[in-house]
Amino acid sequence: MKKDTIVLYPSPGMGHLISMVELGKLILTHHPSFSIIIFITNAPYNTGSTAAYINRVSQTTPSILFHHLPTISLPLDSTIESPHLETLVFKLLHLNNPNVHQALKTISQSSTVKSFIIDFFCYSSLDFAHNLKIPTYYFFTASAACLAFHLYFPTIHKNTTKNFKNLQTHLGFPGLPSILASDMPKPMLDRTDEAYDEFLYFSASIPRSQGIIVNSFELLEPRPIKAISDGLCVPNASTPPVYYIGPLIDSTDGRKNGPGSNESVCLDWLDSQPSRTVVFLSFGSLGLFNAAQLKEIAVGLEKSGHRFLWVVRSPSEPKDKTRRFLAPPEPDLDALLPKGFLARTKVRGLVVKSWAPQVKVLSHKSVGGFVTHCGWNSALEAVCGGVPMVAWPLYAEQRMNKAVLVEDMKLALPMDESEDGFVTASEVEKRVKELMDDSDDGIGSLRKRIMVMSEGAKAAMSEGGSSRRALAELAESWKLGNQII
């Protein structure tokens, strides 16, 4: 008898892979009759090192099988005209389609593929999966607000012919706060950029799936969830079923990069700090600043007088086209930070290179605030840890996440920047002080709200909770079998 198998297809990148693995673990925990296969795509650009993480998952969860697809060759030099990493991702995954198609056919010979779950970057695999009569779902590793944005994007596209980067106006998306046109994801600002078309095609393809799985929970995002369920985001077609099954976070901190990690250094230092006195600054695996901005952050932290744990990466090098998509070298802290900074702040500050065990840090009793790039995984980790945030978006959909976190959820303070994106030391100092102020008004009320959401996250994932019910409904649809639309 053939096994009932769920195939997961993440785009290359640690954040996307970790979320898919956590989804696989969740399915197996509550519905162990399924087998899980995860496709792995090797990328020629910086996605974070995944080998150690995959090995660790294989050892701890042997019922998750990884299928490594053949390597795709892709140039990284100036022949890639678009400056956006997303363009490279879409190119790679289009080239990957024959490999994915063949892998699905092979798996189908020995298993019954009950569901093919794809990352949004993998949208081009939807058609051949349908041709194979395999029910295909999107797994949205971003927020429900981001899903509402993408569902409505084709409508916004039809309503204007101008580039969004040239519009000094706000755009209305159902269920979202007003979004400044220039705050849309950078690859979507210019209609002539090939990345724009890719996002448009993806957005238009979502209603053709059998369903959408979202890493969020109902209490956290009631406005966009209601807008989606009311059909407001897809005005001229039906919206597929949406399943909010989060928050899914990796408690083992899978972003760890091999031996000699900073885990014990960070946690031992935090153990020696008073409760809720440390502000944690980390900006994701792709969040890079230039040298001038790094120095400005350092000055602001020093002037704030607060304890801090800061993850520093080597500065970005936008002029070096041969390295723009590759991992940066290890940072030289003495060269990058102001003279004497490390010595002057060593009693109350810890600067670590490139990586920290973020989930464990945000769960530590000493951490009282988080300056974040607003990546959705990081936001969920802060919510689960009950840690209020300062929102400093850098790339992807993060400016939209900032608007939602600050204006709708009221779980974060905004980091204000100049028109060119630069943030001054005085702004860093101001926001850190405001974040770490524990009074009953201002930050105190923000801290209370995020504690409510932290408890709500636990409730959602508990027996009878909203996310557990959504997962049960999804699994039941797989067991009964879905008809391809």
Coordinates of C-alpha atoms in Angstrom, one line a residue:
M1 CA 0.0 0.0 0.0
K2 CA 1.3 3.4 -0.9
K3 CA 2.2 5.9 1.8
D4 CA 0.3 9.2 2.2
T5 CA 3.1 11.8 1.6
I6 CA 3.2 15.5 2.0
V7 CA 6.0 17.1 -0.2
L8 CA 7.3 20.5 0.9
Y9 CA 9.1 22.8 -1.5
P10 CA 10.9 25.8 0.2
S11 CA 12.8 28.4 -1.7
P12 CA 16.5 28.4 -0.8
G13 CA 17.2 30.4 2.3
M14 CA 17.5 29.6 6.0
G15 CA 14.4 31.5 7.0
H16 CA 12.2 29.7 4.4
L17 CA 13.7 26.3 5.1
I18 CA 13.3 26.6 8.8
S19 CA 9.7 27.5 8.5
M20 CA 9.0 24.6 6.2
V21 CA 10.8 22.2 8.5
E22 CA 8.8 23.4 11.4
L23 CA 5.6 22.9 9.4
G24 CA 6.7 19.3 8.7
K25 CA 7.4 18.7 12.4
L26 CA 4.0 20.1 13.3
I27 CA 2.2 17.9 10.8
L28 CA 4.1 14.8 12.0
T29 CA 3.5 15.6 15.7
H30 CA -0.3 15.7 15.3
H31 CA -0.8 13.6 12.2
P32 CA 2.0 11.0 12.2
S33 CA 0.3 8.8 9.5
F34 CA 1.8 11.2 6.9
S35 CA 5.3 11.0 5.6
I36 CA 7.2 14.3 4.9
I37 CA 9.6 14.9 2.1
I38 CA 11.3 18.3 1.7
F39 CA 13.0 19.4 -1.5
I40 CA 16.3 21.1 -1.1
T41 CA 17.6 23.6 -3.8
N42 CA 21.2 24.5 -3.6
A43 CA 21.7 28.2 -4.5
P44 CA 24.9 29.8 -5.8
Y45 CA 24.3 33.0 -3.7
N46 CA 24.1 33.7 0.0
T47 CA 21.3 31.8 1.7
G48 CA 23.0 31.0 5.0
S49 CA 24.7 27.7 5.6
T50 CA 22.1 25.0 5.6
A51 CA 24.1 21.7 5.7
A52 CA 24.6 21.5 9.5
Y53 CA 21.0 22.4 10.1
I54 CA 19.7 19.7 7.7
N55 CA 22.0 17.1 9.3
R56 CA 20.7 18.1 12.7
V57 CA 17.0 17.8 11.6
S58 CA 17.8 14.4 9.9
Q59 CA 19.2 13.1 13.2
T60 CA 16.5 14.5 15.5
T61 CA 13.5 14.0 13.2
P62 CA 14.3 11.0 10.9
S63 CA 10.8 10.8 9.7
I64 CA 11.5 14.0 7.7
L65 CA 13.3 13.1 4.5
F66 CA 15.3 15.6 2.5
H67 CA 15.4 15.3 -1.3
H68 CA 18.4 17.2 -2.7
L69 CA 17.6 18.5 -6.2
P70 CA 20.3 18.7 -8.9
T71 CA 22.5 21.8 -8.7
I72 CA 21.5 24.7 -11.0
S73 CA 24.2 27.0 -12.5
L74 CA 23.4 30.7 -12.4
P75 CA 25.7 33.7 -13.1
L76 CA 26.2 36.2 -10.3
D77 CA 28.1 38.9 -12.1
S78 CA 26.9 42.1 -13.9
T79 CA 24.8 40.0 -16.4
I80 CA 22.1 40.0 -13.7
E81 CA 20.7 43.4 -14.5
S82 CA 18.2 43.6 -11.6
P83 CA 19.8 44.7 -8.3
H84 CA 17.3 42.5 -6.3
L85 CA 18.1 39.2 -4.8
E86 CA 14.5 38.2 -5.4
T87 CA 15.1 38.3 -9.2
L88 CA 17.9 35.7 -8.7
V89 CA 15.6 33.5 -6.6
F90 CA 12.9 33.5 -9.2
K91 CA 15.4 32.8 -12.0
L92 CA 16.8 29.9 -10.1
L93 CA 13.4 28.4 -9.3
H94 CA 12.2 28.6 -12.9
L95 CA 15.3 26.7 -14.0
N96 CA 14.6 24.2 -11.2
N97 CA 11.1 23.3 -12.6
P98 CA 12.2 20.2 -14.6
N99 CA 14.0 18.8 -11.6
V100 CA 11.0 19.4 -9.3
H101 CA 8.6 17.9 -11.9
Q102 CA 10.7 14.8 -12.3
A103 CA 11.1 14.4 -8.5
L104 CA 7.3 14.6 -8.0
K105 CA 6.7 12.0 -10.7
T106 CA 9.2 9.7 -9.1
I107 CA 7.8 10.1 -5.6
S108 CA 4.3 9.5 -7.0
Q109 CA 5.3 6.1 -8.2
S110 CA 5.8 4.8 -4.6
S111 CA 3.7 7.2 -2.6
T112 CA 0.3 9.0 -2.8
V113 CA 1.2 12.6 -2.7
K114 CA -1.7 14.1 -0.8
S115 CA -0.4 17.6 -0.9
F116 CA 2.4 19.6 -2.5
I117 CA 3.2 22.7 -0.4
I118 CA 5.2 25.4 -2.0
D119 CA 6.9 28.6 -1.0
F120 CA 5.6 31.7 -2.8
F121 CA 8.9 32.0 -4.8
C122 CA 8.1 28.6 -6.2
Y123 CA 4.8 29.7 -7.9
S124 CA 5.9 28.5 -11.3
S125 CA 5.6 24.9 -10.1
L126 CA 1.9 25.2 -9.6
D127 CA 0.9 24.3 -13.2
F128 CA 2.8 21.1 -13.6
A129 CA 1.8 20.0 -10.1
H130 CA -1.9 20.5 -11.2
N131 CA -1.1 18.5 -14.3
L132 CA 0.0 15.7 -12.1
K133 CA -3.3 16.0 -10.2
I134 CA -1.5 16.9 -7.0
P135 CA -3.3 19.3 -4.7
T136 CA -1.0 22.3 -4.3
Y137 CA -0.9 24.8 -1.4
Y138 CA 1.0 27.9 -0.7
F139 CA 2.9 28.1 2.6
F140 CA 3.1 31.8 3.4
T141 CA 6.1 32.2 5.7
A142 CA 5.1 35.9 6.0
S143 CA 2.2 37.5 7.8
A144 CA -1.5 37.4 7.1
A145 CA -1.2 41.2 6.3
C146 CA 1.4 40.3 3.7
L147 CA -0.9 37.7 2.2
A148 CA -3.7 40.3 2.0
F149 CA -1.3 42.6 0.3
H150 CA -0.3 40.1 -2.3
L151 CA -3.9 38.9 -2.9
Y152 CA -5.0 42.5 -3.6
F153 CA -1.8 43.5 -5.5
P154 CA -3.2 42.6 -9.0
T155 CA -6.1 45.1 -8.3
I156 CA -3.7 47.8 -7.3
H157 CA -1.6 47.1 -10.5
K158 CA -4.7 47.6 -12.7
N159 CA -5.6 50.8 -11.0
T160 CA -2.4 52.7 -11.8
T161 CA 0.1 52.9 -14.7
K162 CA 2.9 54.6 -12.8
N163 CA 5.9 53.3 -10.9
F164 CA 5.2 53.1 -7.2
K165 CA 8.6 54.7 -6.5
N166 CA 7.4 57.9 -8.1
L167 CA 4.1 58.1 -6.3
Q168 CA 4.0 60.3 -3.2
T169 CA 0.7 58.8 -2.0
H170 CA -0.7 56.2 0.3
L171 CA -2.2 52.9 -1.1
G172 CA -5.2 51.2 0.4
F173 CA -5.1 47.5 0.9
P174 CA -8.0 45.7 2.6
G175 CA -7.2 44.9 6.2
L176 CA -3.9 46.9 6.3
P177 CA -2.9 50.3 7.6
S178 CA -2.4 52.9 4.9
I179 CA 0.9 52.0 3.0
L180 CA 3.1 54.7 1.4
A181 CA 3.6 53.7 -2.2
S182 CA 7.4 54.0 -1.9
D183 CA 7.3 51.7 1.2
M184 CA 6.2 48.7 -0.9
P185 CA 8.8 45.9 -1.3
K186 CA 11.8 47.3 -3.4
P187 CA 11.4 44.8 -6.2
M188 CA 7.8 46.0 -6.7
L189 CA 8.6 49.7 -6.9
D190 CA 9.5 49.8 -10.6
R191 CA 7.1 48.3 -13.2
T192 CA 9.9 47.9 -15.7
D193 CA 11.9 45.6 -13.4
E194 CA 11.6 41.9 -14.1
A195 CA 11.1 41.2 -10.4
Y196 CA 7.9 43.3 -10.5
D197 CA 6.4 40.9 -13.1
E198 CA 7.4 37.9 -11.1
F199 CA 5.6 39.2 -8.0
L200 CA 2.6 40.1 -10.1
Y201 CA 2.4 36.6 -11.6
F202 CA 2.8 35.1 -8.2
S203 CA 0.0 37.3 -6.7
A204 CA -2.3 36.4 -9.5
S205 CA -1.6 32.7 -9.1
I206 CA -2.5 32.5 -5.4
P207 CA -6.3 32.0 -6.0
R208 CA -5.5 29.0 -8.2
S209 CA -4.1 27.0 -5.4
Q210 CA -6.1 24.5 -3.3
G211 CA -5.4 26.5 -0.1
I212 CA -3.0 28.8 1.7
I213 CA -1.2 28.0 4.9
V214 CA 0.0 31.0 6.9
N215 CA 2.5 31.2 9.7
S216 CA 0.4 33.4 12.0
F217 CA -2.5 33.1 14.4
E218 CA -6.0 34.6 14.6
L219 CA -5.6 36.8 17.7
L220 CA -2.5 38.5 16.3
E221 CA -3.9 39.7 13.0
P222 CA -7.7 40.0 13.1
R223 CA -8.0 42.8 10.6
P224 CA -6.3 41.3 7.6
I225 CA -7.7 37.8 8.4
K226 CA -11.2 39.3 8.3
A227 CA -10.5 41.1 5.1
I228 CA -9.3 37.9 3.5
S229 CA -12.2 35.8 4.8
D230 CA -14.7 38.4 3.6
G231 CA -13.3 38.2 0.0
L232 CA -12.2 41.8 -0.1
C233 CA -8.7 41.0 -1.2
V234 CA -9.7 39.1 -4.3
P235 CA -12.7 41.1 -5.5
N236 CA -13.3 39.3 -8.9
A237 CA -12.7 35.6 -7.9
S238 CA -13.0 33.3 -4.9
T239 CA -10.3 33.1 -2.3
P240 CA -9.0 29.6 -1.5
P241 CA -9.3 28.3 2.1
V242 CA -6.8 29.8 4.4
Y243 CA -5.3 28.0 7.4
Y244 CA -3.5 30.0 10.1
I245 CA -1.4 27.4 11.9
G246 CA 1.3 29.5 13.6
P247 CA 3.3 30.7 15.3
L248 CA 5.9 28.2 14.0
I249 CA 9.4 29.1 15.3
D250 CA 12.5 27.0 15.6
S251 CA 13.3 26.6 19.3
T252 CA 16.7 25.0 18.4
D253 CA 17.8 28.1 16.6
G254 CA 18.6 26.4 13.3
R255 CA 20.3 29.5 11.9
K256 CA 23.5 28.4 13.8
N257 CA 26.5 28.4 11.5
G258 CA 28.6 25.4 12.3
P259 CA 31.2 25.0 15.0
G260 CA 32.4 27.8 17.2
S261 CA 29.0 29.5 17.4
N262 CA 28.3 32.3 19.8
E263 CA 25.5 30.5 21.7
S264 CA 27.3 29.9 25.0
V265 CA 29.0 33.3 24.9
C266 CA 25.6 35.1 24.5
L267 CA 23.7 33.0 27.0
D268 CA 26.4 33.0 29.7
W269 CA 26.6 36.8 29.4
L270 CA 22.8 37.2 29.5
D271 CA 22.8 35.1 32.7
S272 CA 24.8 37.7 34.4
Q273 CA 22.5 40.6 33.6
P274 CA 19.5 41.8 35.6
S275 CA 16.0 41.0 34.4
R276 CA 14.6 42.9 31.3
T277 CA 17.6 45.3 31.1
V278 CA 19.2 44.2 27.8
V279 CA 18.2 45.5 24.4
F280 CA 19.0 43.0 21.6
L281 CA 19.9 44.2 18.1
S282 CA 19.9 41.8 15.2
F283 CA 18.9 42.3 11.6
G284 CA 18.5 38.9 9.9
S285 CA 20.9 36.9 7.8
L286 CA 20.7 39.4 4.9
G287 CA 20.5 42.6 6.9
L288 CA 23.7 44.6 6.2
F289 CA 24.6 48.2 7.0
N290 CA 27.3 50.3 5.5
A291 CA 30.3 51.3 7.7
A292 CA 29.0 54.7 8.5
Q293 CA 25.7 53.3 9.7
L294 CA 27.4 50.8 12.0
K295 CA 29.4 53.5 13.7
E296 CA 26.2 55.6 14.1
I297 CA 24.5 52.6 15.8
A298 CA 27.5 52.2 18.1
V299 CA 27.4 55.9 19.2
G300 CA 23.7 55.7 19.8
L301 CA 24.0 52.6 22.0
E302 CA 26.9 54.1 24.0
K303 CA 25.0 57.3 24.6
S304 CA 21.8 55.4 25.6
G305 CA 23.5 54.1 28.7
H306 CA 21.6 50.8 28.4
R307 CA 22.9 47.2 28.4
F308 CA 22.9 45.7 24.9
L309 CA 23.6 42.6 22.9
W310 CA 24.4 43.5 19.3
V311 CA 25.0 41.2 16.3
V312 CA 27.3 42.9 13.8
R313 CA 27.9 41.7 10.3
S314 CA 30.4 43.0 7.8
P315 CA 29.2 46.1 5.9
S316 CA 27.4 45.9 2.6
E317 CA 29.5 46.6 -0.6
P318 CA 26.9 47.7 -3.2
K319 CA 29.6 48.7 -5.7
D320 CA 31.1 45.2 -5.8
K321 CA 28.8 43.5 -8.3
T322 CA 30.7 40.2 -8.1
R323 CA 30.0 39.9 -4.3
R324 CA 26.6 41.5 -3.9
F325 CA 24.8 38.2 -3.6
L326 CA 27.5 36.3 -1.7
A327 CA 28.0 35.9 2.1
P328 CA 30.0 38.8 3.6
P329 CA 33.3 38.0 5.3
E330 CA 33.7 37.9 9.1
P331 CA 33.6 41.4 10.5
D332 CA 36.6 43.1 12.0
L333 CA 35.0 44.8 15.0
D334 CA 37.9 47.0 15.9
A335 CA 38.0 48.4 12.4
L336 CA 34.2 48.8 12.0
L337 CA 33.3 50.3 15.4
P338 CA 34.4 53.7 16.9
K339 CA 37.8 53.7 18.5
G340 CA 37.6 52.5 22.1
F341 CA 33.9 51.6 21.8
L342 CA 34.4 47.9 22.8
A343 CA 36.6 48.8 25.8
R344 CA 34.3 51.6 27.0
T345 CA 31.1 49.4 26.8
K346 CA 32.4 46.0 27.8
V347 CA 30.8 46.1 31.2
R348 CA 27.3 46.7 29.9
G349 CA 27.5 45.5 26.3
L350 CA 28.3 42.5 24.2
V351 CA 29.0 42.6 20.5
V352 CA 29.1 39.3 18.6
K353 CA 30.1 38.6 15.1
S354 CA 27.5 37.5 12.5
W355 CA 25.1 35.3 14.5
A356 CA 23.4 34.9 17.9
P357 CA 20.9 32.2 19.1
Q358 CA 18.0 34.5 18.5
V359 CA 15.1 32.4 19.9
K360 CA 17.0 31.6 23.1
V361 CA 18.1 35.3 23.4
L362 CA 14.5 36.5 23.0
S363 CA 13.3 34.0 25.5
H364 CA 15.9 35.0 28.1
K365 CA 14.7 36.9 31.2
S366 CA 17.4 39.5 30.9
V367 CA 16.2 40.7 27.5
G368 CA 13.7 43.6 27.6
G369 CA 13.7 44.9 24.0
F370 CA 14.5 44.0 20.4
V371 CA 15.7 46.3 17.6
T372 CA 14.7 44.3 14.5
H373 CA 14.6 44.4 10.7
C374 CA 11.0 43.3 10.9
G375 CA 11.4 39.9 9.2
W376 CA 8.3 37.9 10.0
N377 CA 10.2 35.0 11.7
S378 CA 11.9 37.5 14.0
A379 CA 8.7 39.3 14.8
L380 CA 7.0 36.0 15.7
E381 CA 10.0 35.1 17.9
A382 CA 9.7 38.4 19.7
V383 CA 5.9 37.9 20.2
C384 CA 6.5 34.4 21.6
G385 CA 9.2 35.7 23.9
G386 CA 7.1 38.7 25.0
V387 CA 9.7 41.2 23.9
P388 CA 8.6 44.6 22.6
M389 CA 10.3 45.9 19.4
V390 CA 11.8 48.8 17.6
A391 CA 11.0 48.4 13.9
W392 CA 13.9 49.1 11.6
P393 CA 13.0 47.5 8.2
L394 CA 15.7 46.9 5.6
Y395 CA 14.5 44.8 2.7
A396 CA 11.7 42.6 1.3
E397 CA 8.2 43.2 2.8
Q398 CA 9.7 44.6 6.0
R399 CA 8.5 48.2 5.6
M400 CA 4.9 46.9 5.4
N401 CA 5.6 44.7 8.5
K402 CA 6.8 47.8 10.3
A403 CA 3.5 49.6 9.5
V404 CA 1.5 46.7 10.8
L405 CA 3.7 46.1 13.9
V406 CA 3.6 49.8 14.9
E407 CA 0.2 51.0 13.8
D408 CA -2.1 48.0 13.9
M409 CA -0.6 45.6 16.5
K410 CA 1.1 48.4 18.6
L411 CA 3.9 45.9 19.5
A412 CA 6.7 48.1 18.2
L413 CA 8.1 51.6 18.1
P414 CA 9.2 53.1 14.8
M415 CA 12.9 53.8 14.0
D416 CA 12.7 57.1 12.0
E417 CA 15.2 57.4 9.1
S418 CA 16.2 60.1 6.6
E419 CA 15.1 60.0 3.0
D420 CA 18.2 58.0 2.0
G421 CA 17.5 55.5 4.8
F422 CA 20.2 56.7 7.2
V423 CA 19.4 56.5 11.0
T424 CA 21.3 59.0 13.2
A425 CA 22.9 58.1 16.5
S426 CA 20.5 60.4 18.3
E427 CA 17.5 58.4 16.9
V428 CA 19.1 55.1 18.0
E429 CA 19.7 56.6 21.5
K430 CA 16.2 58.0 21.7
R431 CA 14.4 54.7 20.6
V432 CA 16.6 52.5 22.8
K433 CA 15.8 54.7 25.8
E434 CA 12.1 54.7 25.0
L435 CA 12.0 51.0 24.4
M436 CA 13.7 50.1 27.7
D437 CA 11.6 52.6 29.8
D438 CA 9.4 50.4 32.0
S439 CA 6.8 53.0 33.0
D440 CA 3.1 52.2 32.9
D441 CA 2.4 54.5 30.1
G442 CA 4.1 54.5 26.7
I443 CA 6.4 51.5 26.4
G444 CA 4.7 49.9 29.5
S445 CA 1.4 49.6 27.6
L446 CA 3.3 48.2 24.6
R447 CA 5.0 45.6 26.9
K448 CA 1.6 44.6 28.3
R449 CA 0.1 44.2 24.8
I450 CA 3.0 41.9 23.7
M451 CA 2.6 39.8 26.8
V452 CA -1.0 39.3 25.9
M453 CA 0.0 38.2 22.4
S454 CA 2.6 35.9 23.8
E455 CA 0.0 34.1 25.9
G456 CA -2.3 34.1 22.9
A457 CA 0.4 32.4 20.8
K458 CA 0.6 29.6 23.4
A459 CA -3.1 29.3 23.5
A460 CA -3.4 29.1 19.7
M461 CA -1.0 26.2 19.5
S462 CA -2.5 24.3 22.5
E463 CA -5.2 21.7 22.3
G464 CA -8.4 23.3 21.1
G465 CA -6.6 26.5 20.1
S466 CA -7.3 28.3 16.8
S467 CA -4.1 27.1 15.1
R468 CA -4.5 23.5 16.2
R469 CA -8.1 23.5 14.8
A470 CA -6.9 24.9 11.5
L471 CA -4.2 22.2 11.2
A472 CA -6.8 19.5 12.0
E473 CA -9.1 20.9 9.3
L474 CA -6.2 21.0 6.8
A475 CA -5.1 17.4 7.5
E476 CA -8.7 16.2 7.2
S477 CA -9.0 17.7 3.8
W478 CA -5.8 15.8 2.8
K479 CA -7.1 12.5 4.1
L480 CA -10.4 12.9 2.2
G481 CA -8.6 14.0 -0.9
N482 CA -9.0 17.3 -2.7
Q483 CA -10.3 18.0 -6.2
I484 CA -7.9 20.0 -8.4
I485 CA -9.5 23.4 -9.3

